[in-house]
mmCIF file with all atom_site columns, C-alpha atoms in Angstrom:
data_model
loop_
_atom_site.group_PDB
_atom_site.id
_atom_site.type_symbol
_atom_site.label_atom_id
_atom_site.label_alt_id
_atom_site.label_comp_id
_atom_site.label_asym_id
_atom_site.label_entity_id
_atom_site.label_seq_id
_atom_site.pdbx_PDB_ins_code
_atom_site.Cartn_x
_atom_site.Cartn_y
_atom_site.Cartn_z
_atom_site.occupancy
_atom_site.B_iso_or_equiv
_atom_site.pdbx_formal_charge
_atom_site.auth_seq_id
_atom_site.auth_comp_id
_atom_site.auth_asym_id
_atom_site.auth_atom_id
_atom_site.pdbx_PDB_model_num
ATOM 1   C CA . MET A 1 1   ? 76.998  143.439 131.148 1.00 51.00 ? 221 MET A CA 1
ATOM 2   C CA . PHE A 1 2   ? 76.021  140.309 130.537 1.00 42.00 ? 222 PHE A CA 1
ATOM 3   C CA . ARG A 1 3   ? 75.182  140.783 126.778 1.00 48.00 ? 223 ARG A CA 1
ATOM 4   C CA . PHE A 1 4   ? 78.478  142.583 126.554 1.00 36.00 ? 224 PHE A CA 1
ATOM 5   C CA . LEU A 1 5   ? 80.186  139.581 127.626 1.00 36.00 ? 225 LEU A CA 1
ATOM 6   C CA . LEU A 1 6   ? 78.428  137.378 125.600 1.00 35.00 ? 226 LEU A CA 1
ATOM 7   C CA . LEU A 1 7   ? 79.054  139.444 122.589 1.00 37.00 ? 227 LEU A CA 1
ATOM 8   C CA . LEU A 1 8   ? 82.801  139.341 123.432 1.00 37.00 ? 228 LEU A CA 1
ATOM 9   C CA . LEU A 1 9   ? 82.870  135.466 123.554 1.00 37.00 ? 229 LEU A CA 1
ATOM 10  C CA . CYS A 1 10  ? 81.163  135.240 120.451 1.00 36.00 ? 230 CYS A CA 1
ATOM 11  C CA . LEU A 1 11  ? 84.060  137.209 118.956 1.00 36.00 ? 231 LEU A CA 1
ATOM 12  C CA . CYS A 1 12  ? 86.831  135.676 120.808 1.00 37.00 ? 232 CYS A CA 1
ATOM 13  C CA . CYS A 1 13  ? 85.134  131.985 119.381 1.00 37.00 ? 233 CYS A CA 1
ATOM 14  C CA . TRP A 1 14  ? 85.151  133.473 115.704 1.00 39.00 ? 234 TRP A CA 1
ATOM 15  C CA . CYS A 1 15  ? 88.604  134.840 115.642 1.00 39.00 ? 235 CYS A CA 1
ATOM 16  C CA . CYS A 1 16  ? 89.536  131.647 116.810 1.00 43.00 ? 236 CYS A CA 1
ATOM 17  C CA . THR A 1 17  ? 87.668  129.921 114.167 1.00 52.00 ? 237 THR A CA 1
ATOM 18  C CA . ALA A 1 18  ? 89.125  131.961 111.745 1.00 57.00 ? 238 ALA A CA 1
ATOM 19  C CA . ASN A 1 19  ? 92.478  131.562 112.797 1.00 81.00 ? 239 ASN A CA 1
ATOM 20  C CA . ASN A 1 20  ? 91.945  127.715 112.756 1.00 88.00 ? 240 ASN A CA 1
ATOM 21  C CA . LYS A 1 21  ? 90.650  127.805 109.135 1.00 93.00 ? 241 LYS A CA 1
ATOM 22  C CA . TYR A 1 22  ? 93.781  129.615 108.023 1.00 95.00 ? 242 TYR A CA 1
ATOM 23  C CA . GLU A 1 23  ? 96.331  127.474 109.497 1.00 94.00 ? 243 GLU A CA 1
ATOM 24  C CA . ALA A 1 24  ? 94.477  124.509 108.257 1.00 96.00 ? 244 ALA A CA 1
ATOM 25  C CA . LEU A 1 25  ? 94.710  125.999 104.764 1.00 97.00 ? 245 LEU A CA 1
ATOM 26  C CA . CYS A 1 26  ? 98.271  126.661 104.828 1.00 96.00 ? 246 CYS A CA 1
ATOM 27  C CA . GLU A 1 27  ? 98.878  123.143 105.839 1.00 96.00 ? 247 GLU A CA 1
ATOM 28  C CA . GLN A 1 28  ? 97.034  121.952 102.998 1.00 97.00 ? 248 GLN A CA 1
ATOM 29  C CA . MET A 1 29  ? 99.256  123.932 100.600 1.00 96.00 ? 249 MET A CA 1
ATOM 30  C CA . ILE A 1 30  ? 102.265 122.298 102.182 1.00 96.00 ? 250 ILE A CA 1
ATOM 31  C CA . SER A 1 31  ? 100.605 119.132 101.606 1.00 96.00 ? 251 SER A CA 1
ATOM 32  C CA . HIS A 1 32  ? 99.456  119.613 97.828  1.00 96.00 ? 252 HIS A CA 1
ATOM 33  C CA . ALA A 1 33  ? 103.223 121.281 97.413  1.00 95.00 ? 253 ALA A CA 1
ATOM 34  C CA . GLN A 1 34  ? 104.865 118.155 98.537  1.00 95.00 ? 254 GLN A CA 1
ATOM 35  C CA . ARG A 1 35  ? 102.550 115.873 96.783  1.00 96.00 ? 255 ARG A CA 1
ATOM 36  C CA . ALA A 1 36  ? 103.067 117.643 93.337  1.00 95.00 ? 256 ALA A CA 1
ATOM 37  C CA . SER A 1 37  ? 107.130 117.164 94.077  1.00 94.00 ? 257 SER A CA 1
ATOM 38  C CA . GLN A 1 38  ? 106.589 113.773 94.763  1.00 95.00 ? 258 GLN A CA 1
ATOM 39  C CA . LEU A 1 39  ? 104.517 112.855 91.827  1.00 96.00 ? 259 LEU A CA 1
ATOM 40  C CA . HIS A 1 40  ? 106.872 114.959 89.554  1.00 94.00 ? 260 HIS A CA 1
ATOM 41  C CA . ASN A 1 41  ? 109.684 113.309 90.708  1.00 94.00 ? 261 ASN A CA 1
ATOM 42  C CA . ALA A 1 42  ? 107.980 110.010 89.996  1.00 96.00 ? 262 ALA A CA 1
ATOM 43  C CA . GLY A 1 43  ? 107.522 110.879 86.377  1.00 96.00 ? 263 GLY A CA 1
ATOM 44  C CA . ASN A 1 44  ? 103.800 111.559 86.744  1.00 96.00 ? 264 ASN A CA 1
ATOM 45  C CA . ALA A 1 45  ? 103.447 115.029 84.943  1.00 95.00 ? 265 ALA A CA 1
ATOM 46  C CA . ALA A 1 46  ? 99.706  115.202 84.682  1.00 96.00 ? 266 ALA A CA 1
ATOM 47  C CA . ALA A 1 47  ? 98.993  114.423 88.068  1.00 96.00 ? 267 ALA A CA 1
ATOM 48  C CA . ALA A 1 48  ? 101.788 116.778 89.419  1.00 95.00 ? 268 ALA A CA 1
ATOM 49  C CA . VAL A 1 49  ? 99.812  119.698 87.421  1.00 95.00 ? 269 VAL A CA 1
ATOM 50  C CA . LYS A 1 50  ? 96.288  118.719 89.150  1.00 96.00 ? 270 LYS A CA 1
ATOM 51  C CA . GLU A 1 51  ? 98.166  118.981 92.638  1.00 96.00 ? 271 GLU A CA 1
ATOM 52  C CA . VAL A 1 52  ? 99.865  122.571 91.458  1.00 96.00 ? 272 VAL A CA 1
ATOM 53  C CA . GLU A 1 53  ? 96.217  123.520 90.458  1.00 97.00 ? 273 GLU A CA 1
ATOM 54  C CA . LYS A 1 54  ? 94.915  122.465 93.775  1.00 97.00 ? 274 LYS A CA 1
ATOM 55  C CA . PHE A 1 55  ? 97.532  124.302 95.579  1.00 96.00 ? 275 PHE A CA 1
ATOM 56  C CA . ASN A 1 56  ? 96.850  127.550 93.538  1.00 96.00 ? 276 ASN A CA 1
ATOM 57  C CA . GLN A 1 57  ? 93.149  127.192 94.576  1.00 97.00 ? 277 GLN A CA 1
ATOM 58  C CA . VAL A 1 58  ? 94.085  126.590 98.386  1.00 97.00 ? 278 VAL A CA 1
ATOM 59  C CA . PHE A 1 59  ? 96.390  129.855 98.180  1.00 97.00 ? 279 PHE A CA 1
ATOM 60  C CA . ALA A 1 60  ? 93.464  131.918 96.849  1.00 97.00 ? 280 ALA A CA 1
ATOM 61  C CA . ALA A 1 61  ? 91.413  130.496 99.784  1.00 97.00 ? 281 ALA A CA 1
ATOM 62  C CA . ALA A 1 62  ? 93.891  131.685 102.149 1.00 97.00 ? 282 ALA A CA 1
ATOM 63  C CA . ARG A 1 63  ? 94.525  134.565 100.719 1.00 97.00 ? 283 ARG A CA 1
ATOM 64  C CA . ALA A 1 64  ? 90.657  135.564 101.172 1.00 96.00 ? 284 ALA A CA 1
ATOM 65  C CA . ALA A 1 65  ? 90.607  134.206 105.018 1.00 96.00 ? 285 ALA A CA 1
ATOM 66  C CA . ALA A 1 66  ? 93.357  136.355 106.320 1.00 96.00 ? 286 ALA A CA 1
ATOM 67  C CA . PRO A 1 67  ? 94.713  138.749 103.530 1.00 95.00 ? 287 PRO A CA 1
ATOM 68  C CA . GLU A 1 68  ? 96.629  140.516 106.350 1.00 96.00 ? 288 GLU A CA 1
ATOM 69  C CA . GLU A 1 69  ? 98.771  137.356 107.314 1.00 96.00 ? 289 GLU A CA 1
ATOM 70  C CA . ALA A 1 70  ? 102.204 136.520 105.661 1.00 96.00 ? 290 ALA A CA 1
ATOM 71  C CA . GLN A 1 71  ? 102.340 132.776 106.050 1.00 96.00 ? 291 GLN A CA 1
ATOM 72  C CA . ALA A 1 72  ? 100.398 131.682 102.800 1.00 97.00 ? 292 ALA A CA 1
ATOM 73  C CA . TYR A 1 73  ? 102.364 133.901 100.784 1.00 97.00 ? 293 TYR A CA 1
ATOM 74  C CA . ALA A 1 74  ? 105.736 132.999 102.108 1.00 96.00 ? 294 ALA A CA 1
ATOM 75  C CA . THR A 1 75  ? 104.610 129.168 101.614 1.00 96.00 ? 295 THR A CA 1
ATOM 76  C CA . ALA A 1 76  ? 103.563 129.925 98.040  1.00 97.00 ? 296 ALA A CA 1
ATOM 77  C CA . ALA A 1 77  ? 106.806 131.945 97.399  1.00 96.00 ? 297 ALA A CA 1
ATOM 78  C CA . ASN A 1 78  ? 108.769 129.014 98.487  1.00 96.00 ? 298 ASN A CA 1
ATOM 79  C CA . PHE A 1 79  ? 106.764 126.413 96.464  1.00 96.00 ? 299 PHE A CA 1
ATOM 80  C CA . TYR A 1 80  ? 107.516 128.525 93.173  1.00 96.00 ? 300 TYR A CA 1
ATOM 81  C CA . HIS A 1 81  ? 111.134 128.974 93.978  1.00 96.00 ? 301 HIS A CA 1
ATOM 82  C CA . ASN A 1 82  ? 111.377 125.221 94.256  1.00 94.00 ? 302 ASN A CA 1
ATOM 83  C CA . SER A 1 83  ? 109.473 124.881 91.067  1.00 93.00 ? 303 SER A CA 1
ATOM 84  C CA . GLN A 1 84  ? 111.422 127.138 89.436  1.00 94.00 ? 304 GLN A CA 1
ATOM 85  C CA . GLN A 1 85  ? 108.876 129.678 88.945  1.00 95.00 ? 305 GLN A CA 1
ATOM 86  C CA . PHE A 1 86  ? 111.231 132.427 90.458  1.00 96.00 ? 306 PHE A CA 1
ATOM 87  C CA . GLU A 1 87  ? 109.198 135.737 89.178  1.00 97.00 ? 307 GLU A CA 1
ATOM 88  C CA . GLN A 1 88  ? 106.135 134.157 90.994  1.00 97.00 ? 308 GLN A CA 1
ATOM 89  C CA . ALA A 1 89  ? 108.134 133.665 93.850  1.00 97.00 ? 309 ALA A CA 1
ATOM 90  C CA . LEU A 1 90  ? 109.729 136.908 94.120  1.00 98.00 ? 310 LEU A CA 1
ATOM 91  C CA . GLU A 1 91  ? 106.242 138.296 94.118  1.00 98.00 ? 311 GLU A CA 1
ATOM 92  C CA . ASN A 1 92  ? 105.072 136.342 96.984  1.00 97.00 ? 312 ASN A CA 1
ATOM 93  C CA . TRP A 1 93  ? 108.302 136.987 99.199  1.00 97.00 ? 313 TRP A CA 1
ATOM 94  C CA . GLU A 1 94  ? 107.693 140.843 98.641  1.00 97.00 ? 314 GLU A CA 1
ATOM 95  C CA . ALA A 1 95  ? 103.911 140.067 99.755  1.00 97.00 ? 315 ALA A CA 1
ATOM 96  C CA . ALA A 1 96  ? 104.933 137.982 102.746 1.00 97.00 ? 316 ALA A CA 1
ATOM 97  C CA . MET A 1 97  ? 107.342 140.953 104.042 1.00 97.00 ? 317 MET A CA 1
ATOM 98  C CA . ALA A 1 98  ? 104.597 143.720 103.606 1.00 97.00 ? 318 ALA A CA 1
ATOM 99  C CA . ARG A 1 99  ? 102.712 141.502 106.335 1.00 96.00 ? 319 ARG A CA 1
ATOM 100 C CA . VAL A 1 100 ? 105.423 140.902 108.787 1.00 96.00 ? 320 VAL A CA 1
ATOM 101 C CA . ASP A 1 101 ? 106.204 143.243 111.933 1.00 93.00 ? 321 ASP A CA 1
ATOM 102 C CA . SER A 1 102 ? 109.199 141.269 113.178 1.00 93.00 ? 322 SER A CA 1
ATOM 103 C CA . ALA A 1 103 ? 112.851 142.254 112.567 1.00 95.00 ? 323 ALA A CA 1
ATOM 104 C CA . ASP A 1 104 ? 114.017 138.868 112.644 1.00 95.00 ? 324 ASP A CA 1
ATOM 105 C CA . HIS A 1 105 ? 111.098 137.516 110.240 1.00 94.00 ? 325 HIS A CA 1
ATOM 106 C CA . ARG A 1 106 ? 111.716 140.463 107.325 1.00 94.00 ? 326 ARG A CA 1
ATOM 107 C CA . LYS A 1 107 ? 115.385 139.564 107.703 1.00 95.00 ? 327 LYS A CA 1
ATOM 108 C CA . TYR A 1 108 ? 114.742 135.753 106.903 1.00 95.00 ? 328 TYR A CA 1
ATOM 109 C CA . LEU A 1 109 ? 111.943 136.652 104.225 1.00 96.00 ? 329 LEU A CA 1
ATOM 110 C CA . GLN A 1 110 ? 114.694 139.301 102.824 1.00 96.00 ? 330 GLN A CA 1
ATOM 111 C CA . ALA A 1 111 ? 117.292 136.184 102.792 1.00 96.00 ? 331 ALA A CA 1
ATOM 112 C CA . ARG A 1 112 ? 115.056 133.872 100.857 1.00 96.00 ? 332 ARG A CA 1
ATOM 113 C CA . GLN A 1 113 ? 114.308 136.545 98.456  1.00 97.00 ? 333 GLN A CA 1
ATOM 114 C CA . ARG A 1 114 ? 117.676 136.941 97.607  1.00 96.00 ? 334 ARG A CA 1
ATOM 115 C CA . TYR A 1 115 ? 118.351 133.515 97.194  1.00 96.00 ? 335 TYR A CA 1
ATOM 116 C CA . THR A 1 116 ? 115.500 133.449 94.672  1.00 97.00 ? 336 THR A CA 1
ATOM 117 C CA . GLN A 1 117 ? 116.815 136.358 92.718  1.00 97.00 ? 337 GLN A CA 1
ATOM 118 C CA . PHE A 1 118 ? 120.024 134.238 92.447  1.00 96.00 ? 338 PHE A CA 1
ATOM 119 C CA . GLY A 1 119 ? 118.361 131.481 91.104  1.00 96.00 ? 339 GLY A CA 1
ATOM 120 C CA . LEU A 1 120 ? 116.410 133.669 88.728  1.00 97.00 ? 340 LEU A CA 1
ATOM 121 C CA . TYR A 1 121 ? 119.662 135.145 87.316  1.00 96.00 ? 341 TYR A CA 1
ATOM 122 C CA . SER A 1 122 ? 121.385 131.229 87.384  1.00 95.00 ? 342 SER A CA 1
ATOM 123 C CA . VAL A 1 123 ? 118.633 130.013 85.040  1.00 95.00 ? 343 VAL A CA 1
ATOM 124 C CA . GLN A 1 124 ? 118.999 133.228 82.836  1.00 95.00 ? 344 GLN A CA 1
ATOM 125 C CA . ARG A 1 125 ? 122.813 132.367 82.396  1.00 94.00 ? 345 ARG A CA 1
ATOM 126 C CA . ASP A 1 126 ? 122.501 128.762 81.688  1.00 93.00 ? 346 ASP A CA 1
ATOM 127 C CA . ALA A 1 127 ? 120.088 129.664 78.982  1.00 95.00 ? 347 ALA A CA 1
ATOM 128 C CA . ALA A 1 128 ? 122.409 132.381 77.425  1.00 93.00 ? 348 ALA A CA 1
ATOM 129 C CA . TYR A 1 129 ? 125.493 130.154 77.946  1.00 90.00 ? 349 TYR A CA 1
ATOM 130 C CA . ALA A 1 130 ? 123.868 126.855 76.358  1.00 90.00 ? 350 ALA A CA 1
ATOM 131 C CA . ALA A 1 131 ? 126.974 124.700 77.405  1.00 87.00 ? 351 ALA A CA 1
ATOM 132 C CA . GLY A 1 132 ? 129.486 127.127 75.845  1.00 84.00 ? 352 GLY A CA 1
ATOM 133 C CA . GLN A 1 133 ? 127.674 127.109 72.875  1.00 88.00 ? 353 GLN A CA 1
ATOM 134 C CA . GLY A 1 134 ? 125.295 130.218 73.208  1.00 90.00 ? 354 GLY A CA 1
ATOM 135 C CA . ASN A 1 135 ? 125.508 133.922 73.658  1.00 91.00 ? 355 ASN A CA 1
ATOM 136 C CA . LEU A 1 136 ? 128.595 134.218 75.832  1.00 90.00 ? 356 LEU A CA 1
ATOM 137 C CA . THR A 1 137 ? 128.517 138.181 76.319  1.00 91.00 ? 357 THR A CA 1
ATOM 138 C CA . GLU A 1 138 ? 124.625 137.522 77.484  1.00 94.00 ? 358 GLU A CA 1
ATOM 139 C CA . ALA A 1 139 ? 126.170 134.750 79.547  1.00 92.00 ? 359 ALA A CA 1
ATOM 140 C CA . LEU A 1 140 ? 128.635 137.065 81.585  1.00 92.00 ? 360 LEU A CA 1
ATOM 141 C CA . ALA A 1 141 ? 125.822 139.898 82.159  1.00 93.00 ? 361 ALA A CA 1
ATOM 142 C CA . TRP A 1 142 ? 123.869 137.466 83.913  1.00 95.00 ? 362 TRP A CA 1
ATOM 143 C CA . ALA A 1 143 ? 126.794 136.020 85.775  1.00 93.00 ? 363 ALA A CA 1
ATOM 144 C CA . LEU A 1 144 ? 127.568 139.586 86.862  1.00 93.00 ? 364 LEU A CA 1
ATOM 145 C CA . LYS A 1 145 ? 124.168 140.104 88.236  1.00 95.00 ? 365 LYS A CA 1
ATOM 146 C CA . GLN A 1 146 ? 124.743 136.852 90.245  1.00 95.00 ? 366 GLN A CA 1
ATOM 147 C CA . GLN A 1 147 ? 127.696 138.080 91.607  1.00 93.00 ? 367 GLN A CA 1
ATOM 148 C CA . SER A 1 148 ? 125.722 141.345 92.570  1.00 94.00 ? 368 SER A CA 1
ATOM 149 C CA . VAL A 1 149 ? 123.459 139.265 94.539  1.00 95.00 ? 369 VAL A CA 1
ATOM 150 C CA . TYR A 1 150 ? 126.352 136.906 96.401  1.00 93.00 ? 370 TYR A CA 1
ATOM 151 C CA . ALA A 1 151 ? 129.570 139.013 96.129  1.00 90.00 ? 371 ALA A CA 1
ATOM 152 C CA . THR A 1 152 ? 132.012 136.561 97.392  1.00 88.00 ? 372 THR A CA 1
ATOM 153 C CA . LEU A 1 153 ? 130.461 133.387 96.305  1.00 87.00 ? 373 LEU A CA 1
ATOM 154 C CA . PRO A 1 154 ? 133.566 131.357 94.638  1.00 89.00 ? 374 PRO A CA 1
ATOM 155 C CA . ASP A 1 155 ? 131.308 129.124 92.175  1.00 89.00 ? 375 ASP A CA 1
ATOM 156 C CA . VAL A 1 156 ? 130.001 132.718 90.530  1.00 88.00 ? 376 VAL A CA 1
ATOM 157 C CA . SER A 1 157 ? 133.567 134.110 90.205  1.00 88.00 ? 377 SER A CA 1
ATOM 158 C CA . PHE A 1 158 ? 134.916 130.677 88.848  1.00 88.00 ? 378 PHE A CA 1
ATOM 159 C CA . ASP A 1 159 ? 131.743 130.666 86.235  1.00 87.00 ? 379 ASP A CA 1
ATOM 160 C CA . ILE A 1 160 ? 132.574 134.266 85.311  1.00 88.00 ? 380 ILE A CA 1
ATOM 161 C CA . ALA A 1 161 ? 136.270 133.015 84.776  1.00 87.00 ? 381 ALA A CA 1
ATOM 162 C CA . THR A 1 162 ? 135.012 130.098 82.538  1.00 85.00 ? 382 THR A CA 1
ATOM 163 C CA . ILE A 1 163 ? 132.728 132.250 80.302  1.00 85.00 ? 383 ILE A CA 1
ATOM 164 C CA . MET A 1 164 ? 135.579 134.631 79.687  1.00 83.00 ? 384 MET A CA 1
ATOM 165 C CA . VAL A 1 165 ? 138.067 131.842 78.764  1.00 80.00 ? 385 VAL A CA 1
ATOM 166 C CA . CYS A 1 166 ? 135.463 130.571 76.175  1.00 74.00 ? 386 CYS A CA 1
ATOM 167 C CA . ASP A 1 167 ? 135.732 134.230 74.416  1.00 63.00 ? 387 ASP A CA 1
ATOM 168 C CA . LEU A 1 168 ? 138.618 136.367 75.311  1.00 55.00 ? 388 LEU A CA 1
ATOM 169 C CA . ASP A 1 169 ? 137.122 139.017 73.083  1.00 55.00 ? 389 ASP A CA 1
ATOM 170 C CA . ILE A 1 170 ? 134.682 139.837 75.930  1.00 51.00 ? 390 ILE A CA 1
ATOM 171 C CA . SER A 1 171 ? 135.372 142.975 77.750  1.00 50.00 ? 391 SER A CA 1
ATOM 172 C CA . ALA A 1 172 ? 134.113 143.107 81.044  1.00 47.00 ? 392 ALA A CA 1
ATOM 173 C CA . PRO A 1 173 ? 133.812 145.487 84.277  1.00 49.00 ? 393 PRO A CA 1
ATOM 174 C CA . PRO A 1 174 ? 136.625 144.421 87.018  1.00 45.00 ? 394 PRO A CA 1
ATOM 175 C CA . LEU A 1 175 ? 135.913 140.819 88.746  1.00 45.00 ? 395 LEU A CA 1
ATOM 176 C CA . ASN A 1 176 ? 135.338 140.508 91.837  1.00 46.00 ? 396 ASN A CA 1
ATOM 177 C CA . LEU A 1 177 ? 137.878 137.740 92.155  1.00 41.00 ? 397 LEU A CA 1
ATOM 178 C CA . GLY A 1 178 ? 139.888 136.641 95.064  1.00 42.00 ? 398 GLY A CA 1
ATOM 179 C CA . GLY A 1 179 ? 141.856 133.908 96.892  1.00 37.00 ? 399 GLY A CA 1
ATOM 180 C CA . VAL A 1 180 ? 140.895 130.367 95.097  1.00 37.00 ? 400 VAL A CA 1
ATOM 181 C CA . CYS A 1 181 ? 139.008 132.217 92.661  1.00 42.00 ? 401 CYS A CA 1
ATOM 182 C CA . THR A 1 182 ? 141.987 134.370 91.312  1.00 45.00 ? 402 THR A CA 1
ATOM 183 C CA . LYS A 1 183 ? 143.734 131.144 90.949  1.00 39.00 ? 403 LYS A CA 1
ATOM 184 C CA . ALA A 1 184 ? 141.240 129.286 89.222  1.00 45.00 ? 404 ALA A CA 1
ATOM 185 C CA . HIS A 1 185 ? 140.863 132.226 86.691  1.00 45.00 ? 405 HIS A CA 1
ATOM 186 C CA . LEU A 1 186 ? 144.598 132.151 86.322  1.00 42.00 ? 406 LEU A CA 1
ATOM 187 C CA . LEU A 1 187 ? 144.693 128.652 85.449  1.00 42.00 ? 407 LEU A CA 1
ATOM 188 C CA . LEU A 1 188 ? 141.787 128.635 82.920  1.00 45.00 ? 408 LEU A CA 1
ATOM 189 C CA . LEU A 1 189 ? 143.816 131.778 81.297  1.00 43.00 ? 409 LEU A CA 1
ATOM 190 C CA . CYS A 1 190 ? 146.695 129.684 81.154  1.00 40.00 ? 410 CYS A CA 1
ATOM 191 C CA . LEU A 1 191 ? 145.464 126.519 79.637  1.00 42.00 ? 411 LEU A CA 1
ATOM 192 C CA . SER A 1 192 ? 143.314 128.438 77.263  1.00 42.00 ? 412 SER A CA 1
ATOM 193 C CA . PRO A 1 193 ? 144.971 128.794 73.576  1.00 42.00 ? 413 PRO A CA 1
ATOM 194 C CA . LEU A 1 194 ? 145.831 132.783 73.051  1.00 38.00 ? 414 LEU A CA 1
ATOM 195 C CA . PRO A 1 195 ? 143.721 134.562 70.671  1.00 39.00 ? 415 PRO A CA 1
ATOM 196 C CA . THR A 1 196 ? 145.666 135.522 66.949  1.00 37.00 ? 416 THR A CA 1
ATOM 197 C CA . GLN A 1 197 ? 146.001 138.922 68.145  1.00 36.00 ? 417 GLN A CA 1
ATOM 198 C CA . THR A 1 198 ? 147.102 139.915 71.459  1.00 34.00 ? 418 THR A CA 1
ATOM 199 C CA . HIS A 1 199 ? 147.568 143.079 72.601  1.00 34.00 ? 419 HIS A CA 1
ATOM 200 C CA . ILE A 1 200 ? 149.416 144.160 76.096  1.00 30.00 ? 420 ILE A CA 1
ATOM 201 C CA . THR A 1 201 ? 150.294 147.529 77.099  1.00 33.00 ? 421 THR A CA 1
ATOM 202 C CA . HIS A 1 202 ? 152.605 148.090 79.803  1.00 34.00 ? 422 HIS A CA 1
ATOM 203 C CA . THR A 1 203 ? 151.872 151.772 81.693  1.00 38.00 ? 423 THR A CA 1
ATOM 204 C CA . HIS A 1 204 ? 155.033 152.943 83.496  1.00 40.00 ? 424 HIS A CA 1
ATOM 205 C CA . THR A 1 205 ? 154.727 155.674 85.918  1.00 39.00 ? 425 THR A CA 1
#
C-alpha cells in the first residue's frame, strides 16, 4: 500500500512538472512574439527574424512537451495571424480546435479562424486590386469571398461597389448590399462616367 501511494505521489509530481514546463514554454512563445513585433516596428528586421526563429523553436518544444494541449497552437495561430502568415495561422487554429472539448473554447477558436480567413482574402484582394490598376475581376472575386465570411460588413459591400465602379463591364452575382451600403453603391454609380455603350432593358409583366 505504501509503495502504491509513493508511486501515485511520484506520478502527480511528474504531471505537475510537465504542466509547469508546458505553461512556461507557452509564456516564452508570447514573449518572443511580443519582442519580434517590437523589433519589427522599430525597424530592426534582422533582430526580429531571430526572435521569430526562437518563437518557432519554442513552439516545437511546446508541441513535443504536450502534443494534446491546445494553448501552444492557439498562441502560434495568433502570432502568425498578426504577422500576416494567414495560411499558417489557419492550420494552427484548426489544430487548436481539434484539441479542445469545451463548446465555448471551440466557438472562440472558430471566430478567430474566421477572422484569419477574412484577413487572407483581404490581402489577396488588395494585391489583385493594386490601387485600382490591377486585375479588377480577380479583386472582385476576392472581395466576394470576404463577403462570404462576413456577409453584413459594410466596408466589404462598399469595396465591392468601388471595384464595380472602376470597371462597369464586370458582371457579378447579386450583391448583398443593404442600408448605407446601397446608398454608397448608388452614389458611386452616379458619380462614375457612363460607359460608351449602355444597354438598359425593361421587363414588363
